[in-house]
mmCIF file with all atom_site columns, C-alpha atoms in Angstrom:
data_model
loop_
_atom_site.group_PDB
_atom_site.id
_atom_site.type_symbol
_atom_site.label_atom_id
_atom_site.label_alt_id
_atom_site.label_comp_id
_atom_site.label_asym_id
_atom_site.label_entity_id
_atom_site.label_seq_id
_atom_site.pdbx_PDB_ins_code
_atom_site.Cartn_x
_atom_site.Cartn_y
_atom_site.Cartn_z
_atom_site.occupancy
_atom_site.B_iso_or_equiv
_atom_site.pdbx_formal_charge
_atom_site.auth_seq_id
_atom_site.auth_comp_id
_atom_site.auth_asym_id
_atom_site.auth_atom_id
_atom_site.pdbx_PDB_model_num
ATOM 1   C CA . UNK F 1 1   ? 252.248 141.393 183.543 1.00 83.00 ? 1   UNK F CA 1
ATOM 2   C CA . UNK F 1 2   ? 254.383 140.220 180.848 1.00 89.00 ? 2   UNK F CA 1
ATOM 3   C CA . UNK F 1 3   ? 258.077 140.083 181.304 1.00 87.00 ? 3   UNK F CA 1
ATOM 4   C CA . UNK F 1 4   ? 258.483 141.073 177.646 1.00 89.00 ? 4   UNK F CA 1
ATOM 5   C CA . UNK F 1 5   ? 257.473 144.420 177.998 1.00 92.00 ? 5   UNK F CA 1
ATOM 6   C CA . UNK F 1 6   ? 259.817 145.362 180.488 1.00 94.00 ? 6   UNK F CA 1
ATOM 7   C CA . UNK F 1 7   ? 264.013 146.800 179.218 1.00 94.00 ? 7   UNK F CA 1
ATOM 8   C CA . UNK F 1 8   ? 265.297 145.164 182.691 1.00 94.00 ? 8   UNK F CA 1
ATOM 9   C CA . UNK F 1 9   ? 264.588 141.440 180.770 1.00 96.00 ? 9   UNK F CA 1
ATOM 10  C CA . UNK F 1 10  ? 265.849 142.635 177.808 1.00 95.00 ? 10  UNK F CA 1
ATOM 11  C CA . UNK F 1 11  ? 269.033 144.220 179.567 1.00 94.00 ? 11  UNK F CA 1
ATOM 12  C CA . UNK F 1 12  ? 269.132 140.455 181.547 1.00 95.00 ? 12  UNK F CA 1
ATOM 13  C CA . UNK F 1 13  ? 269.136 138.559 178.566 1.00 95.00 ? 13  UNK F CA 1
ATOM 14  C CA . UNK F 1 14  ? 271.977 141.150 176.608 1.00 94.00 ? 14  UNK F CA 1
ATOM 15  C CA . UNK F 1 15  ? 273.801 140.531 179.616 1.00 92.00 ? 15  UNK F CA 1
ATOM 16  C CA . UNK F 1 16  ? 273.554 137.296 180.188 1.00 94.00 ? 16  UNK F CA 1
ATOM 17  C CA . UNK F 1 17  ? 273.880 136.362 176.404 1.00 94.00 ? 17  UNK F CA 1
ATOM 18  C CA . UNK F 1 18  ? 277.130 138.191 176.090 1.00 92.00 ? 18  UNK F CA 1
ATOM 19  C CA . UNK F 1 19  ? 278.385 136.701 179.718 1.00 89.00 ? 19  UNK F CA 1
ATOM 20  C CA . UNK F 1 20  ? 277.613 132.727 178.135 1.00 92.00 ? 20  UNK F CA 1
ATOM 21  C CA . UNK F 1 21  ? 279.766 133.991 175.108 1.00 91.00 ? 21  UNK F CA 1
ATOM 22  C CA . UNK F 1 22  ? 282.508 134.975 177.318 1.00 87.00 ? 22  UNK F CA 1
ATOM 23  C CA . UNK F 1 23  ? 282.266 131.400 179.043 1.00 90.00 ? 23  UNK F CA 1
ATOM 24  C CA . UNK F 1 24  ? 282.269 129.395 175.924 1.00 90.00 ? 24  UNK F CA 1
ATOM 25  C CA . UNK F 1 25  ? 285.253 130.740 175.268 1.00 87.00 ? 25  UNK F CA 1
ATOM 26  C CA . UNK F 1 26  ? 287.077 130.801 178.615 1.00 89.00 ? 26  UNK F CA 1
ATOM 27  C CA . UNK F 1 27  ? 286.184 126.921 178.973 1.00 88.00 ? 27  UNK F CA 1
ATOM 28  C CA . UNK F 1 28  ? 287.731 126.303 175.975 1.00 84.00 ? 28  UNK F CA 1
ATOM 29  C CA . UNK F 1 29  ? 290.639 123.984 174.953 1.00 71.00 ? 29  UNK F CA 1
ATOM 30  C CA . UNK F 1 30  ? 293.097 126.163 173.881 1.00 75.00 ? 30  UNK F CA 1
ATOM 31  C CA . UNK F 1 31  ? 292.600 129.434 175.563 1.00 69.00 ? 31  UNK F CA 1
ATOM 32  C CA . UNK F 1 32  ? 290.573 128.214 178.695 1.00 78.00 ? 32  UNK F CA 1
ATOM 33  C CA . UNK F 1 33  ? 293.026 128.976 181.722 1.00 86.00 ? 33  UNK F CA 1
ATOM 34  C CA . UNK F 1 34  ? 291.674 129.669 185.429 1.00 87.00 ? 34  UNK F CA 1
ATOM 35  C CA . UNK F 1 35  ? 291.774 133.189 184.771 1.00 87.00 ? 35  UNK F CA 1
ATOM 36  C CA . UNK F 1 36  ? 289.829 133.273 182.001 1.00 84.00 ? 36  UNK F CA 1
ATOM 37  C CA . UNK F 1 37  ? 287.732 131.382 183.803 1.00 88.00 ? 37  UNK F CA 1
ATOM 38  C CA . UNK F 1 38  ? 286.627 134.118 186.186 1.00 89.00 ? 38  UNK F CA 1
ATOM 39  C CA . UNK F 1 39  ? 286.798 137.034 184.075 1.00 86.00 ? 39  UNK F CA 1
ATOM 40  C CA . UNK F 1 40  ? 283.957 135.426 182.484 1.00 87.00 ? 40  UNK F CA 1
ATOM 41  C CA . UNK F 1 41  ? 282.058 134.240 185.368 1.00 91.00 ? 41  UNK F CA 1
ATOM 42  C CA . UNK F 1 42  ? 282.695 137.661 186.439 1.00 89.00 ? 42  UNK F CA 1
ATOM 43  C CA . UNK F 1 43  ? 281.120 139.189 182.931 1.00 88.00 ? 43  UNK F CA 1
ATOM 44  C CA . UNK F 1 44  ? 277.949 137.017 183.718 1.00 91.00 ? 44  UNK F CA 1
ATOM 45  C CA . UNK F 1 45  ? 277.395 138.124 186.878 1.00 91.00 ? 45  UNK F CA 1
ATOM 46  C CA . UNK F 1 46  ? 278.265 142.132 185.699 1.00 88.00 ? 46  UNK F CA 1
ATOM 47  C CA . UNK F 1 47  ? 275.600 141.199 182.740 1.00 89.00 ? 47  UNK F CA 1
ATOM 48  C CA . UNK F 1 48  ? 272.885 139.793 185.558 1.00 92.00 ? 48  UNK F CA 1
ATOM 49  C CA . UNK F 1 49  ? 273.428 142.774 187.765 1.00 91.00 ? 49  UNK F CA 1
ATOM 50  C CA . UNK F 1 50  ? 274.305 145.552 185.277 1.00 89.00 ? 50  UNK F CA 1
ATOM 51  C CA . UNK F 1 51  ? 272.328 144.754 182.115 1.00 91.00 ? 51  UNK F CA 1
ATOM 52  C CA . UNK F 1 52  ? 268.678 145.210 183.820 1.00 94.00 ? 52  UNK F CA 1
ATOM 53  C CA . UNK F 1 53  ? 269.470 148.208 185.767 1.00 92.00 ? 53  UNK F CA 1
ATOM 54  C CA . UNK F 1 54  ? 271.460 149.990 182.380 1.00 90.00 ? 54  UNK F CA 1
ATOM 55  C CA . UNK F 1 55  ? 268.447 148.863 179.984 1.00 93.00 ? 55  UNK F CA 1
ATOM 56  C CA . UNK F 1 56  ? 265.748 150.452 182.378 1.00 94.00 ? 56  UNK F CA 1
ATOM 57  C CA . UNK F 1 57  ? 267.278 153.882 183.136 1.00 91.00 ? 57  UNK F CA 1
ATOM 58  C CA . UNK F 1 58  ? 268.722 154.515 179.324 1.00 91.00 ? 58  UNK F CA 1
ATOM 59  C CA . UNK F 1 59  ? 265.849 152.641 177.424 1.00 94.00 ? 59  UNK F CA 1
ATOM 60  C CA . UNK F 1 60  ? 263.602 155.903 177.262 1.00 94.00 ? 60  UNK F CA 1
ATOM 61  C CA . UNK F 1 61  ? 265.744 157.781 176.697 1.00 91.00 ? 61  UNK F CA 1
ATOM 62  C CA . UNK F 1 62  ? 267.355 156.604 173.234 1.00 92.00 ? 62  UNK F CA 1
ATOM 63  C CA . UNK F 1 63  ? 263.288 156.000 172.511 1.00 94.00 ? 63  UNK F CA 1
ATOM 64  C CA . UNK F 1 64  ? 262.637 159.673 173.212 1.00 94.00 ? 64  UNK F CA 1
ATOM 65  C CA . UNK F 1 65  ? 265.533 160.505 170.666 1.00 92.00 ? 65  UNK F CA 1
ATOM 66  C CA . UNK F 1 66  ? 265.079 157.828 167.725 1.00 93.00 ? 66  UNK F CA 1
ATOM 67  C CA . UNK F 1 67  ? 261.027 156.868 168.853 1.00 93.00 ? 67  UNK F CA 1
ATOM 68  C CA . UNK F 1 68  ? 261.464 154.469 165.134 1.00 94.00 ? 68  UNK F CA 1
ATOM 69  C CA . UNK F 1 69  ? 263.646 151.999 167.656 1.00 94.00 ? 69  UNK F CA 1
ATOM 70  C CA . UNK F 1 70  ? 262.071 149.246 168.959 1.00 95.00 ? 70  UNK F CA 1
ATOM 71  C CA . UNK F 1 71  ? 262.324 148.952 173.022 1.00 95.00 ? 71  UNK F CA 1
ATOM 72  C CA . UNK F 1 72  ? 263.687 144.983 172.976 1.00 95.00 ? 72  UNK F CA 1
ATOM 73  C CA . UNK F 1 73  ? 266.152 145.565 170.636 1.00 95.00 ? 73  UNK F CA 1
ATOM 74  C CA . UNK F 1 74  ? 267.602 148.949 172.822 1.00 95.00 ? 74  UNK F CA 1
ATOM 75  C CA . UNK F 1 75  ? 267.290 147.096 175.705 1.00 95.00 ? 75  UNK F CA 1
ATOM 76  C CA . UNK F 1 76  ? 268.952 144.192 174.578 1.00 95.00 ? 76  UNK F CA 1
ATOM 77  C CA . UNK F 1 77  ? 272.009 146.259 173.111 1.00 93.00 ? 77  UNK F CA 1
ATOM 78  C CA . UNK F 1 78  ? 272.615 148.311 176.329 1.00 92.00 ? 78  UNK F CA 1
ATOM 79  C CA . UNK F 1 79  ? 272.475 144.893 178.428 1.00 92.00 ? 79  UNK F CA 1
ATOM 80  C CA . UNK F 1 80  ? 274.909 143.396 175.762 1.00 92.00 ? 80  UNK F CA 1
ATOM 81  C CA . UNK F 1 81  ? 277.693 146.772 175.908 1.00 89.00 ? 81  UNK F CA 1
ATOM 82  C CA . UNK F 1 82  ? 277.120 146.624 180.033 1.00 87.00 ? 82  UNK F CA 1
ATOM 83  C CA . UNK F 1 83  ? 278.624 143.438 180.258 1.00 87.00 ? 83  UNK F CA 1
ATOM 84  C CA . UNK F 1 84  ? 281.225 143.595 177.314 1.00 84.00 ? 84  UNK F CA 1
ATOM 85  C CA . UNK F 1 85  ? 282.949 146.924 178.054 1.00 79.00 ? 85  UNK F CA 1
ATOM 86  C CA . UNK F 1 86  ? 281.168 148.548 181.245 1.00 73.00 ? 86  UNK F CA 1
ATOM 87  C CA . UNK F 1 87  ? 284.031 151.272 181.738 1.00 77.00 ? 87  UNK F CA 1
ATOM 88  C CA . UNK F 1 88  ? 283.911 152.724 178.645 1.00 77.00 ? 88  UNK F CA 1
ATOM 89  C CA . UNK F 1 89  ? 279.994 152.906 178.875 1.00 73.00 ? 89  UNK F CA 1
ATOM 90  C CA . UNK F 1 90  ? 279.844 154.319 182.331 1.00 75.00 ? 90  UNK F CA 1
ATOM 91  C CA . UNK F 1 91  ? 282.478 156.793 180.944 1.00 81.00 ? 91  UNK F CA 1
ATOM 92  C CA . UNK F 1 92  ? 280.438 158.033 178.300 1.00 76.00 ? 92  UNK F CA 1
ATOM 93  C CA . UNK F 1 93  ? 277.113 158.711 180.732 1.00 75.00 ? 93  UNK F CA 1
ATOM 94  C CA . UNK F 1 94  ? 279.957 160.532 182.938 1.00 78.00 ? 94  UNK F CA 1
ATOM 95  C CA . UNK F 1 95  ? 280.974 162.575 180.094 1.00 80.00 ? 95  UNK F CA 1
ATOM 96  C CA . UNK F 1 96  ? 277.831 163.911 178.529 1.00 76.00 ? 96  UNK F CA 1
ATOM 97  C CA . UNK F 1 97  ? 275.270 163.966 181.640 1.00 74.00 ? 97  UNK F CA 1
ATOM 98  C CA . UNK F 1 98  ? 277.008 164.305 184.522 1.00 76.00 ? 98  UNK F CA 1
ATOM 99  C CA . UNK F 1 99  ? 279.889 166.626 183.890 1.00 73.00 ? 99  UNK F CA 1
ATOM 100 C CA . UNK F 1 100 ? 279.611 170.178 182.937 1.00 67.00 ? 100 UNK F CA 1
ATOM 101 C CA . UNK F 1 101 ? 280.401 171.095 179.641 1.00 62.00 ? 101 UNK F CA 1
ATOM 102 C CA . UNK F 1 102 ? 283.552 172.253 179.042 1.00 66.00 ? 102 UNK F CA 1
ATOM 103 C CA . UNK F 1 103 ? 283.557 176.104 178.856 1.00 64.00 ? 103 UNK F CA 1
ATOM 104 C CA . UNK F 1 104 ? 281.166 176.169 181.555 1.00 58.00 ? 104 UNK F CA 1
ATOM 105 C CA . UNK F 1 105 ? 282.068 178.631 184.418 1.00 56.00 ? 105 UNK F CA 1
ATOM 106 C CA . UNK F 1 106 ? 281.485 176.361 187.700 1.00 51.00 ? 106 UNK F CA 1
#
């Protein structure tokens, strides 16, 4: 089995990539401060967790839309936005797949 094949490495590395961004600039010299510091730790370990588990549930699905994407590239952009703003992503998969549409008698 290669690893390569699969959107939960590609989500890992987006993650993780945008996490060691995060901690290049938290450590440093002039706006490294101990909260920085873990806020970015923090955005690493959201990215390691997050990024995998986003990349393989939402991967298909953009393919199944736009099937001229490639699957590392999705993969690696939904592991990427996990870790850089995860509210406003999880807000948008609220908004258009779990709530009703508005208008909608409930």
């Amino acid at each position: 089995m290669d690893l390569r094949e699969i959107p939960a490495f590609w989500g890992l590395c987006g993650g993780v990539l945008n996490g060691a961004v995060g901690l290049v600039t938290a450590y440093s010299s002039k706006a490294g401060n101990p909260l920085a510091r873990r806020r970015a730790w923090f955005t690493v370990l959201l990215g390691a967790l997050g990024g995998p588990i986003i990349a393989e549930a939402l991967t298909p699905s953009f393919l199944a839309i736009v099937p001229a994407l490639d699957m590392r590239a999705v993969a690696l952009v939904l592991g990427w936005v996990t870790a850089n703003d995860p509210r406003s992503l999880f807000t948008w998969i609220r908004d258009r797949f779990l709530l009703p549409p508005k208008g909608a008698s409930e």
